PDB file of C-alpha atoms in Angstrom:
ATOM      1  CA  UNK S   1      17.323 -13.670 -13.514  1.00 48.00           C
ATOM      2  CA  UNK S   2      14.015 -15.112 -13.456  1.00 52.00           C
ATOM      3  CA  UNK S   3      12.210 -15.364 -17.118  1.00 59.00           C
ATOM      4  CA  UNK S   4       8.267 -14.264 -17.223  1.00 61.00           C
ATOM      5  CA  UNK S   5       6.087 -16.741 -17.134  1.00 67.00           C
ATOM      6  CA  UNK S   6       4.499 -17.404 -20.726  1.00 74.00           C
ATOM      7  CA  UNK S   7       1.263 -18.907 -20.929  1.00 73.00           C
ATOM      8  CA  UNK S   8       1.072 -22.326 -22.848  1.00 78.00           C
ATOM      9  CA  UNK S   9      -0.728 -22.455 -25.926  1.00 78.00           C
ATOM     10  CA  UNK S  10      -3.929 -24.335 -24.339  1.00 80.00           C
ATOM     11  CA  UNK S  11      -3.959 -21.252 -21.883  1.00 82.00           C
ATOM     12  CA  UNK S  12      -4.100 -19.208 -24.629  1.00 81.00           C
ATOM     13  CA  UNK S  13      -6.775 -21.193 -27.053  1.00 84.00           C
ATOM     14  CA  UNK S  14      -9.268 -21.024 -23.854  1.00 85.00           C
ATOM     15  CA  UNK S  15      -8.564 -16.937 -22.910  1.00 83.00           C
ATOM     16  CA  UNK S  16      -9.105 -16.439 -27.167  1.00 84.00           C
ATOM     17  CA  UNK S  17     -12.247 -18.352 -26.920  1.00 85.00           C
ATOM     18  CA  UNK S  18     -13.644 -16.879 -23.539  1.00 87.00           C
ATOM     19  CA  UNK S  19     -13.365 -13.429 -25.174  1.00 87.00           C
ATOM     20  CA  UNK S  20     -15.252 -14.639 -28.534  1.00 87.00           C
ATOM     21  CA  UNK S  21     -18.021 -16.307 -25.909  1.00 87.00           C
ATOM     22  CA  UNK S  22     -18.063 -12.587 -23.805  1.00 87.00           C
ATOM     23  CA  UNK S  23     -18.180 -11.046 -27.346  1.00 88.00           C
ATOM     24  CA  UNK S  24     -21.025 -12.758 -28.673  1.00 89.00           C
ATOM     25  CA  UNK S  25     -23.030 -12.677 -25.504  1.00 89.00           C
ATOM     26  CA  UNK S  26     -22.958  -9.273 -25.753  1.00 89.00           C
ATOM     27  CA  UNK S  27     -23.652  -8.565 -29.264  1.00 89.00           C
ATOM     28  CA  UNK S  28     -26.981 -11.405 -28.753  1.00 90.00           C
ATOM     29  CA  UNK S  29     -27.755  -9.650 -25.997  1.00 89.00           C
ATOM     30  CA  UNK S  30     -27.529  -6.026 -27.640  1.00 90.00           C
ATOM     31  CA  UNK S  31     -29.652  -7.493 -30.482  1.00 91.00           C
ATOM     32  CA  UNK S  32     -32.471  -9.423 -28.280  1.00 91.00           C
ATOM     33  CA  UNK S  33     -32.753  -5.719 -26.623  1.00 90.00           C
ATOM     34  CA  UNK S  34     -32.851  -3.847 -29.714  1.00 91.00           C
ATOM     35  CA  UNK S  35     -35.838  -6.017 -31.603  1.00 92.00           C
ATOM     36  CA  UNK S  36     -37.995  -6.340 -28.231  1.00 91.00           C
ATOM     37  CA  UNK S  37     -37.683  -2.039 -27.610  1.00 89.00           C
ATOM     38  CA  UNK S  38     -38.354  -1.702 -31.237  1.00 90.00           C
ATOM     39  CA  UNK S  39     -41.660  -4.365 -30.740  1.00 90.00           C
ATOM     40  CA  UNK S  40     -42.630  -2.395 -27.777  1.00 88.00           C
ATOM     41  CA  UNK S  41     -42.220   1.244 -29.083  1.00 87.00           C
ATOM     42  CA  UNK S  42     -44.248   0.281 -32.647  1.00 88.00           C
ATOM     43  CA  UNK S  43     -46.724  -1.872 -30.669  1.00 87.00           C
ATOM     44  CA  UNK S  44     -47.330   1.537 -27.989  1.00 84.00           C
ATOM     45  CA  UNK S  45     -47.056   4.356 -30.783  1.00 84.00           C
ATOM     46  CA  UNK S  46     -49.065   2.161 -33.035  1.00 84.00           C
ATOM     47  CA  UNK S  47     -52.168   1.997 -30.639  1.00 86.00           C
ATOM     48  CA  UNK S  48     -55.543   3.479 -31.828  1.00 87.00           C
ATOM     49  CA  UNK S  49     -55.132   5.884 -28.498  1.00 87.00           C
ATOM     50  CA  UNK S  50     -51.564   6.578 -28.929  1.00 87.00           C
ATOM     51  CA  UNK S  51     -52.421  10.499 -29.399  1.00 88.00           C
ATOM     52  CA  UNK S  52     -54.471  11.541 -26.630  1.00 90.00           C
ATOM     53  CA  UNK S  53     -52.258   9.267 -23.989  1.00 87.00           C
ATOM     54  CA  UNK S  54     -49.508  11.359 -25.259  1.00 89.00           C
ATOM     55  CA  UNK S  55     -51.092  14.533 -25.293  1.00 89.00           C
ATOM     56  CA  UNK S  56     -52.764  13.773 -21.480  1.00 89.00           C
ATOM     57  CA  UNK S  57     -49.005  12.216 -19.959  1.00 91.00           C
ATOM     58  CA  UNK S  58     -46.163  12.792 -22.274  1.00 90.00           C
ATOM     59  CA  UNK S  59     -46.383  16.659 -22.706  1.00 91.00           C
ATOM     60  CA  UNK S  60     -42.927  18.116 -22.583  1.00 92.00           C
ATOM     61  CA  UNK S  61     -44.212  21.872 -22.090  1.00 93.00           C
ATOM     62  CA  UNK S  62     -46.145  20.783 -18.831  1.00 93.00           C
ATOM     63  CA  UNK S  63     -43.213  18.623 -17.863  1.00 94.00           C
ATOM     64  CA  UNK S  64     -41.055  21.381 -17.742  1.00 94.00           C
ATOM     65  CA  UNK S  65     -43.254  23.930 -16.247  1.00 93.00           C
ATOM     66  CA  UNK S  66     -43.867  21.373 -13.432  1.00 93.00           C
ATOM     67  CA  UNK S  67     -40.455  20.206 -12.720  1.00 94.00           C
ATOM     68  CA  UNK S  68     -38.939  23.039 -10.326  1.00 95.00           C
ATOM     69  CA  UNK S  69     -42.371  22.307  -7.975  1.00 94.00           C
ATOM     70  CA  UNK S  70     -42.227  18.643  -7.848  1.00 95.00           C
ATOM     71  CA  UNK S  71     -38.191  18.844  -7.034  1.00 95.00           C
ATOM     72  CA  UNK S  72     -39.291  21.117  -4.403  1.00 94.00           C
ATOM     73  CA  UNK S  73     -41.222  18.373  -3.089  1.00 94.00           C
ATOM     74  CA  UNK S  74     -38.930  15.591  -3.835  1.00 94.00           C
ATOM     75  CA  UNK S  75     -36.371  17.404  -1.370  1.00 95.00           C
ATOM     76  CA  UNK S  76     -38.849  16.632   1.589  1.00 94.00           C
ATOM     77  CA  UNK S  77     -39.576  13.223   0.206  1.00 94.00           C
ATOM     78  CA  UNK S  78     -35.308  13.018   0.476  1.00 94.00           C
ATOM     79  CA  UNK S  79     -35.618  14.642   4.253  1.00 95.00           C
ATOM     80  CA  UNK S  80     -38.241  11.698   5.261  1.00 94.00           C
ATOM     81  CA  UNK S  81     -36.693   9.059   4.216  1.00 94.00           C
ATOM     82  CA  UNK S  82     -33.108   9.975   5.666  1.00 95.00           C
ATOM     83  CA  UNK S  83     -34.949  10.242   8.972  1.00 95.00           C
ATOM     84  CA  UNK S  84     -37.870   6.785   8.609  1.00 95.00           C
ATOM     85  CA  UNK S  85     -35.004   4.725   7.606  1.00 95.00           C
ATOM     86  CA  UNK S  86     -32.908   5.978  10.137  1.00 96.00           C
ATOM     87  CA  UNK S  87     -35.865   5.504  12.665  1.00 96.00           C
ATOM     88  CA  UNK S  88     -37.274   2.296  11.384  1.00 96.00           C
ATOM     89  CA  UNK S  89     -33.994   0.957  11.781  1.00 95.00           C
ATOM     90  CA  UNK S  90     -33.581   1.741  15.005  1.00 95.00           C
ATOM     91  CA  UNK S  91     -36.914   0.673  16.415  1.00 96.00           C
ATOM     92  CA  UNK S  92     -36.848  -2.603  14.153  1.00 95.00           C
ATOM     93  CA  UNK S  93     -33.063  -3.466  16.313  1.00 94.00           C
ATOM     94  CA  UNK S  94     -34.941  -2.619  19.582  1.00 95.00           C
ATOM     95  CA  UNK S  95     -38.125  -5.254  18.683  1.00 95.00           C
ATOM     96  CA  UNK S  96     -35.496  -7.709  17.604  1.00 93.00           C
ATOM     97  CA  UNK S  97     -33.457  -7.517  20.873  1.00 92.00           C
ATOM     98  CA  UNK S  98     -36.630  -8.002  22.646  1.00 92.00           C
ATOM     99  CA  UNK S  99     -38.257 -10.595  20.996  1.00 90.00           C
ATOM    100  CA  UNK S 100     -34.906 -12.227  21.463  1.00 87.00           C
ATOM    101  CA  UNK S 101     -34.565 -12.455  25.151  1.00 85.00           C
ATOM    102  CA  UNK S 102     -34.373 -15.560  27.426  1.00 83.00           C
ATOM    103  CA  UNK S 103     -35.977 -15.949  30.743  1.00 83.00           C
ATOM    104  CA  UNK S 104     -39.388 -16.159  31.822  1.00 87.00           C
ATOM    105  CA  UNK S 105     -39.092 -12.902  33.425  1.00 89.00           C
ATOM    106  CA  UNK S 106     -38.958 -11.437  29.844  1.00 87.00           C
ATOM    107  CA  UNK S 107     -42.295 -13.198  28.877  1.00 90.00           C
ATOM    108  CA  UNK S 108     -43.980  -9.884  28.914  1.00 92.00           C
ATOM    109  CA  UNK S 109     -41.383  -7.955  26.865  1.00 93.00           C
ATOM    110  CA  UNK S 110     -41.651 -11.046  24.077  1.00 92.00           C
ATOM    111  CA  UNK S 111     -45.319 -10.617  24.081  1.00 94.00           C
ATOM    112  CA  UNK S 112     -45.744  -6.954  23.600  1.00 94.00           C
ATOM    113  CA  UNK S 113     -42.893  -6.915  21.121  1.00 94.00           C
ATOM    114  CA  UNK S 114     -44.690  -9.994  19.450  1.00 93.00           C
ATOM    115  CA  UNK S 115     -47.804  -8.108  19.429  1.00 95.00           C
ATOM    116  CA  UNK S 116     -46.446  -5.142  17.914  1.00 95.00           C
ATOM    117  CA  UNK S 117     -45.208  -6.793  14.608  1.00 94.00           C
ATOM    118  CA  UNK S 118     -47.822  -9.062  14.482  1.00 94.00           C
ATOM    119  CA  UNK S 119     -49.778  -5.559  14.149  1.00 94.00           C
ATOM    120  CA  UNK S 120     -48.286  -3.384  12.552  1.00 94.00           C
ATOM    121  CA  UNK S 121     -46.931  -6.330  10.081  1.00 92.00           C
ATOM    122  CA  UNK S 122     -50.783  -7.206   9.234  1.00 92.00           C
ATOM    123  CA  UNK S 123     -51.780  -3.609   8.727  1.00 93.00           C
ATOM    124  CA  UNK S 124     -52.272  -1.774   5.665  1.00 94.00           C
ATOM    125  CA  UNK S 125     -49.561   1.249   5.598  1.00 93.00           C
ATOM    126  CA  UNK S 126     -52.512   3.646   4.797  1.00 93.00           C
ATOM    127  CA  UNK S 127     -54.928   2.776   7.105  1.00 95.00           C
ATOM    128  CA  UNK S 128     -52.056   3.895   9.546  1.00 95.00           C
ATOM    129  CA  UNK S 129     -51.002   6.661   7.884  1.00 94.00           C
ATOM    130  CA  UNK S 130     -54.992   7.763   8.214  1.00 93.00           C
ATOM    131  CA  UNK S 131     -55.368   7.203  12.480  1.00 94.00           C
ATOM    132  CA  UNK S 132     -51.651   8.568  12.714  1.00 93.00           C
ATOM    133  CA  UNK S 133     -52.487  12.026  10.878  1.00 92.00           C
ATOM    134  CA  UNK S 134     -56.245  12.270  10.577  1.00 90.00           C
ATOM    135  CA  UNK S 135     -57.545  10.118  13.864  1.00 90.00           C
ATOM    136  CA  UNK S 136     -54.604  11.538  16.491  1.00 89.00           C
ATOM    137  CA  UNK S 137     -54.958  15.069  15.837  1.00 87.00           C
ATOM    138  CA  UNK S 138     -58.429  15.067  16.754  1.00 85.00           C
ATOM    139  CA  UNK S 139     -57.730  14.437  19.966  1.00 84.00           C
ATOM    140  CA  UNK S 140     -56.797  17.924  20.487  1.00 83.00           C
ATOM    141  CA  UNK S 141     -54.083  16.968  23.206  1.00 84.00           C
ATOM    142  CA  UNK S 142     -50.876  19.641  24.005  1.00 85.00           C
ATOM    143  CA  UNK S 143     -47.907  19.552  22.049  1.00 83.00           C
ATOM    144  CA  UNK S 144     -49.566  18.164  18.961  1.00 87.00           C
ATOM    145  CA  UNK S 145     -46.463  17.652  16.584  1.00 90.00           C
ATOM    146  CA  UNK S 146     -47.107  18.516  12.698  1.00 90.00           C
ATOM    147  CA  UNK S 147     -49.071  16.181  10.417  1.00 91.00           C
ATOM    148  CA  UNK S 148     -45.495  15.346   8.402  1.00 91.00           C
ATOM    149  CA  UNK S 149     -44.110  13.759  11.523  1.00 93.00           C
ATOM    150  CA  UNK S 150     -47.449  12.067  12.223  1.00 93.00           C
ATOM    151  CA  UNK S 151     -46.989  10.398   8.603  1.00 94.00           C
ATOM    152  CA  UNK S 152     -42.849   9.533   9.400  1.00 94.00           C
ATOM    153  CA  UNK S 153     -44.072   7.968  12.345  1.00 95.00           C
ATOM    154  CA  UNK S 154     -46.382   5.660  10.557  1.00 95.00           C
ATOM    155  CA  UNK S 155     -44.117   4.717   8.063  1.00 96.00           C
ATOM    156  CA  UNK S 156     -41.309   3.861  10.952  1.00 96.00           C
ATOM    157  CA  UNK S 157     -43.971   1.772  13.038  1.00 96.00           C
ATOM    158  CA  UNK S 158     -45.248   0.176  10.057  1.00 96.00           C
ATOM    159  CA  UNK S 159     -41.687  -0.741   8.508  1.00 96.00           C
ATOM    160  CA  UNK S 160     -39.575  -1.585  11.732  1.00 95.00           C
ATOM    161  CA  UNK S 161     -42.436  -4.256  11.788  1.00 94.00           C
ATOM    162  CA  UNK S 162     -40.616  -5.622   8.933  1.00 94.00           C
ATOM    163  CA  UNK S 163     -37.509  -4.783  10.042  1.00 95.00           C
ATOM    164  CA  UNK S 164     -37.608  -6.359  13.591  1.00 95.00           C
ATOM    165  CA  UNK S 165     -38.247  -9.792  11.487  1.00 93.00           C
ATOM    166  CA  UNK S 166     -35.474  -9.343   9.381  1.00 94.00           C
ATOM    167  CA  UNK S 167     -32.829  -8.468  12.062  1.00 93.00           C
ATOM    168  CA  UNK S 168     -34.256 -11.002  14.392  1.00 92.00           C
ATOM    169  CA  UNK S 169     -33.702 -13.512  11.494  1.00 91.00           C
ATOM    170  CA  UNK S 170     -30.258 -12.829  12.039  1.00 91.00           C
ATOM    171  CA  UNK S 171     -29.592 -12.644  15.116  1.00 90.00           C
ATOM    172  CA  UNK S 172     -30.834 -16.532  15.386  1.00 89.00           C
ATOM    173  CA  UNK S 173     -28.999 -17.601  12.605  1.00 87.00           C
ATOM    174  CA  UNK S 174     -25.986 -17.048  14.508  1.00 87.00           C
ATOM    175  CA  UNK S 175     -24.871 -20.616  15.596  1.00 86.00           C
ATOM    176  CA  UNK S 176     -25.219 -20.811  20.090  1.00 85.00           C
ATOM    177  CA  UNK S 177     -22.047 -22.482  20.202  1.00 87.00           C
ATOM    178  CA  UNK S 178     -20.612 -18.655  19.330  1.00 86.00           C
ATOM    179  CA  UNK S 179     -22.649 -17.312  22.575  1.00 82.00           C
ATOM    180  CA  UNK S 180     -21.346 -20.387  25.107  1.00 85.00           C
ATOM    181  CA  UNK S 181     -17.732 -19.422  23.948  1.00 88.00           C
ATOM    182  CA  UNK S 182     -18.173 -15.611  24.569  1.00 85.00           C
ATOM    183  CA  UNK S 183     -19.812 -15.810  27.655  1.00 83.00           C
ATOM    184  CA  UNK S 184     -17.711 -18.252  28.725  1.00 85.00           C
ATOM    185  CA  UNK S 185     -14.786 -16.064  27.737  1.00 85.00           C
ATOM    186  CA  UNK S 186     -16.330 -14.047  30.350  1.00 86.00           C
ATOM    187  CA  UNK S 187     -18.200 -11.490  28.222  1.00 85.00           C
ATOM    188  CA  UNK S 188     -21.453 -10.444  29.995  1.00 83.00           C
ATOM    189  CA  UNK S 189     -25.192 -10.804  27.567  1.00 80.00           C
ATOM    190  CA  UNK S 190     -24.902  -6.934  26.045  1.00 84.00           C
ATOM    191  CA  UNK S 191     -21.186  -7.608  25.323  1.00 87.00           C
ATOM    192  CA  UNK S 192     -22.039 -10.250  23.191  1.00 86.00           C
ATOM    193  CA  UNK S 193     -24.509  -9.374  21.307  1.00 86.00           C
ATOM    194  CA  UNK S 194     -22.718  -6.108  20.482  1.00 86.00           C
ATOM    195  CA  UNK S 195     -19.441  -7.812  20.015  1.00 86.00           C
ATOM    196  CA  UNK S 196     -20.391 -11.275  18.625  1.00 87.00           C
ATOM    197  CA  UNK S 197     -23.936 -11.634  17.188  1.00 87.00           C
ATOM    198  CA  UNK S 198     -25.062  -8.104  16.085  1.00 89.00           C
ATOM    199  CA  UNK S 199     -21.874  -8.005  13.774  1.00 87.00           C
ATOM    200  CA  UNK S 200     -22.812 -11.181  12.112  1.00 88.00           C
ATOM    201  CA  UNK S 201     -26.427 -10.213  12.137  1.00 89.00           C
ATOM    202  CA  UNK S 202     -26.228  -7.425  10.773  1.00 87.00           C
ATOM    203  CA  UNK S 203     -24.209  -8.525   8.113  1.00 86.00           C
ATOM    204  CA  UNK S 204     -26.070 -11.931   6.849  1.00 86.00           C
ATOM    205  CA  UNK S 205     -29.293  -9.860   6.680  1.00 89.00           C
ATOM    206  CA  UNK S 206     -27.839  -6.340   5.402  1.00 87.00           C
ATOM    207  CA  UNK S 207     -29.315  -7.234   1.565  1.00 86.00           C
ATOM    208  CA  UNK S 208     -32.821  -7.744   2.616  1.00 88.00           C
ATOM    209  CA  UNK S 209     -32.680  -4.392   4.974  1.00 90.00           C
ATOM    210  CA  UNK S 210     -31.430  -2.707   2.241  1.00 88.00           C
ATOM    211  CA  UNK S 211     -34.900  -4.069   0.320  1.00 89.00           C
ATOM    212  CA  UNK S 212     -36.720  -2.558   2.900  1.00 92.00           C
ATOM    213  CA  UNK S 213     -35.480   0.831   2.724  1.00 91.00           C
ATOM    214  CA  UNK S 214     -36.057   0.531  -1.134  1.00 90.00           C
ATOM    215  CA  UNK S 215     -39.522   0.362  -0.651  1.00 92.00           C
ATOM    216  CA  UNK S 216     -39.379   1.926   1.978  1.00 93.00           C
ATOM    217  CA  UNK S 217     -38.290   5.151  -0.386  1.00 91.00           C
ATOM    218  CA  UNK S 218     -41.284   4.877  -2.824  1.00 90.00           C
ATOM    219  CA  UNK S 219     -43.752   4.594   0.314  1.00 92.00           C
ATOM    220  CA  UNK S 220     -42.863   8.054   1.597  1.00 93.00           C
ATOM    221  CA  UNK S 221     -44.542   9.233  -1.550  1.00 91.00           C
ATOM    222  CA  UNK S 222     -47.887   8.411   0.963  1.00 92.00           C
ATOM    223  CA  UNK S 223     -47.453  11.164   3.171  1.00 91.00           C
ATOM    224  CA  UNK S 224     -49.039  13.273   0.538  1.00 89.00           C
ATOM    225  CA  UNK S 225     -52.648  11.397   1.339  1.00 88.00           C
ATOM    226  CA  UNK S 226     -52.409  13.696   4.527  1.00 87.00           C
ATOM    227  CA  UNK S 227     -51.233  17.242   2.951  1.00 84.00           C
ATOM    228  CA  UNK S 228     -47.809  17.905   3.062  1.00 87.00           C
ATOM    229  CA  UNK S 229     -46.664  19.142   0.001  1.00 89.00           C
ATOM    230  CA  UNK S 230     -44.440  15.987  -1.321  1.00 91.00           C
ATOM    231  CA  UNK S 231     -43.228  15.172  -4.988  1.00 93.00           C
ATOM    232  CA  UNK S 232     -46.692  13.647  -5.318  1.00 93.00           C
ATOM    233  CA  UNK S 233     -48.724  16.650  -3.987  1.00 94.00           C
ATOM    234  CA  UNK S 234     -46.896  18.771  -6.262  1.00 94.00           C
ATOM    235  CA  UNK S 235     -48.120  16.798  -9.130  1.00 94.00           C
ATOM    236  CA  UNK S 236     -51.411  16.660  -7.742  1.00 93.00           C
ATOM    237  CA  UNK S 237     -51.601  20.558  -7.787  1.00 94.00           C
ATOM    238  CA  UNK S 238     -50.277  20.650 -11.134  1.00 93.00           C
ATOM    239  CA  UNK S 239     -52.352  18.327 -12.754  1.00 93.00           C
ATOM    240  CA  UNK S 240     -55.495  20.142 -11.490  1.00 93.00           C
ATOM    241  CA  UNK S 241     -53.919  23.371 -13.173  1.00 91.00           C
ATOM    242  CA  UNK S 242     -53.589  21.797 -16.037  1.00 89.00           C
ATOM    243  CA  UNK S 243     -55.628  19.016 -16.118  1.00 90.00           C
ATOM    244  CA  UNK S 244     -53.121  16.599 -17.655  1.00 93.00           C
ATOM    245  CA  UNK S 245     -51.773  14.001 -15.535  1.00 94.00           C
ATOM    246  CA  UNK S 246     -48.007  14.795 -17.445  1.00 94.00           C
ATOM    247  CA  UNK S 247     -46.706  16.155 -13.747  1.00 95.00           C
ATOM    248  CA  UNK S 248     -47.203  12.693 -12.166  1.00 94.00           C
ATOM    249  CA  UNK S 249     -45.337  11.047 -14.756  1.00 94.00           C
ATOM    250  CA  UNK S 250     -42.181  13.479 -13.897  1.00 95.00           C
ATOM    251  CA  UNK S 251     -42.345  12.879 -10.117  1.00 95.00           C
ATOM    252  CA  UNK S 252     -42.413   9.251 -10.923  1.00 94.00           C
ATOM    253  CA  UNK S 253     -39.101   9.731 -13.202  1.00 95.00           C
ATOM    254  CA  UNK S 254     -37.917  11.354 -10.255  1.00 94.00           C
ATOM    255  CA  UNK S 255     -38.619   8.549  -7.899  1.00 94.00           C
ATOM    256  CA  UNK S 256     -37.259   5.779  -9.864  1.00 93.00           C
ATOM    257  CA  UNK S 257     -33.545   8.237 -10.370  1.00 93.00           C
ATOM    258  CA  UNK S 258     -33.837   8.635  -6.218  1.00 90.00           C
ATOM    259  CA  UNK S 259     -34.250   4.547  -5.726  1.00 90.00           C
ATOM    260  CA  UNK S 260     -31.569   3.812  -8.753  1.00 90.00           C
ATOM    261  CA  UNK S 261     -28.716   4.575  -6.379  1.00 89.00           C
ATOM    262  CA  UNK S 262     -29.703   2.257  -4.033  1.00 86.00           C
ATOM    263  CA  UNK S 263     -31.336  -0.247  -6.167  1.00 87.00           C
ATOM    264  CA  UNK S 264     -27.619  -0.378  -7.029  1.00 88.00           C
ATOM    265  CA  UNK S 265     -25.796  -0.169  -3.383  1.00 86.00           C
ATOM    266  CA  UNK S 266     -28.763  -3.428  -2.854  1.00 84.00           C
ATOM    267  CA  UNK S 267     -27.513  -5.212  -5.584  1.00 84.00           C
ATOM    268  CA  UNK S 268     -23.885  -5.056  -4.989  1.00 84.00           C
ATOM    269  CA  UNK S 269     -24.344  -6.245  -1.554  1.00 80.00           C
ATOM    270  CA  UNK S 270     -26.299  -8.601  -2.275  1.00 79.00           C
ATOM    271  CA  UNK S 271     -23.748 -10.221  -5.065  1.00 82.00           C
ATOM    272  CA  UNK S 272     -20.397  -9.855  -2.290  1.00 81.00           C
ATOM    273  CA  UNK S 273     -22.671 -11.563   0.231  1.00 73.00           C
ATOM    274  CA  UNK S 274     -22.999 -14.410  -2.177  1.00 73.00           C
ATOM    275  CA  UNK S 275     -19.685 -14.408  -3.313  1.00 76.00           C
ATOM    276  CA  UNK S 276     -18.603 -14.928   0.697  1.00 74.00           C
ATOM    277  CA  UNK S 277     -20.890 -17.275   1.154  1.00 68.00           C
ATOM    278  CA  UNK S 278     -20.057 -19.376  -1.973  1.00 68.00           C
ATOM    279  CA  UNK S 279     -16.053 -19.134  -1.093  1.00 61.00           C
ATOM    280  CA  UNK S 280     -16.563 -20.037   2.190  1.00 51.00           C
TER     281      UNK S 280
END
């Protein structure tokens, strides 16, 4: 019967002192966090002002009264960014694929997609939010859809802009010799790019997407600029009832709890992609 393995001695000197080294990073760190919060609350609370910033943002009664309308809004906030992400996406795939064709019969498909995130890259999300939901409506043409999917559709044409780049980043960085030995495996073009390239695409550039749809998530709070009642509106209307500005400082608690989970998705993505990378 086979005995355990024992660890030597020198095995166990260097796990005893890795554990003292974890131990006192943490308790440094602990303490480094402790003195600078306790700098930054005296410095804040000690402020000449302190009283009337609290009074006109930190005002628990009017924080509470406005919560159930600004979660109200939050829930479309939610709604639009399931379905720009989801869009943006989409349409930032389709640029990519076109942008990445070969051929000189395909010039005028690489220009126009070119064109478009050269555009829509360069311009200020607001100023298309404005011509999407203030300029198009006046137009007065048939079948006019609502101002809320005026505003998702300038935040998808604004961020698959972005989002073409990114995929079409990885799409190149796939190596050619991969594309010679699947099409000479007898795979036709679509075949491999769906089986070959767009796996490995997708995957090298999958932490800076996920970027994207992080700020993607605190841009839908611009819809409000053309009247649907967001998480921002809601405070809007609040803080005109009240005149204290304590309702945008709860919608803003709200929208950094919405990005945490993905914040956190981003992160851990980003750390096994570098972790793959380093091992291989």
């Amino acid at each position: 019967m086979d005995r355990p393995h024992l660890p030597s001695a020198a095995q166990r000197r260097r796990a005893a002192y890795r554990r003292r080294q974890t131990t006192r990073s943490v308790l440094v760190a602990a303490a480094s966090t402790a003195v600078l919060g306790t700098l930054l609350v005296v410095a804040v609370t000690g402020a000449p002002g302190w009283d009337r910033v609290r009074r006109s943002f930190l005002d628990p009664r009017i924080a509470r009264d406005a919560l159930p309308e600004v979660l109200v809004g939050l829930w479309l906030n939610v709604r639009l960014l399931a379905c720009c992400a989801v869009g943006a996406l989409l349409l930032g795939l389709l640029i990519a694929l076109l942008r990445t064709l070969r051929g000189p019969v395909f010039f005028p498909v690489r220009a126009l997609a070119a064109g478009y995130t050269y555009t829509f890259r360069g311009l200020p999300l607001i100023i298309v939010l404005y011509v999407l939901t203030l300029g198009v409506p006046g137009l007065r043409l048939q079948g006019m859809p609502p101002v809320l999917v005026l505003g998702g559709l300038a935040l998808v044409l604004t961020y698959g802009g972005y989002l073409a780049e990114v995929f079409r980043a990885g799409i190149e960085s796939v190596h050619p010799s991969q594309l010679a030995a699947a099409r000479s495996l007898g795979l036709t073009y679509r075949q491999t790019m769906r089986h070959v390239v767009l796996p490995q695409a997708v995957r090298r550039v999958a932490p800076p997407l996920l970027n994207d749809v992080v700020a993607l998530q605190k841009d839908v709070g611009l819809v409000s600029l053309a009247g649907p009642i967001d998480a921002v509106r809601a405070a809007q209307i609040a803080t005109a009832e009240t005149f204290n500005y304590t309702p945008y400082i709860v919608a803003g608690v709200l929208f950094v709890l919405l990005a945490i989970p993905l914040i956190a998705v981003t992160d851990g993505v980003t750390l096994r992609a570098a972790r793959r990378q380093s091992g291989g």
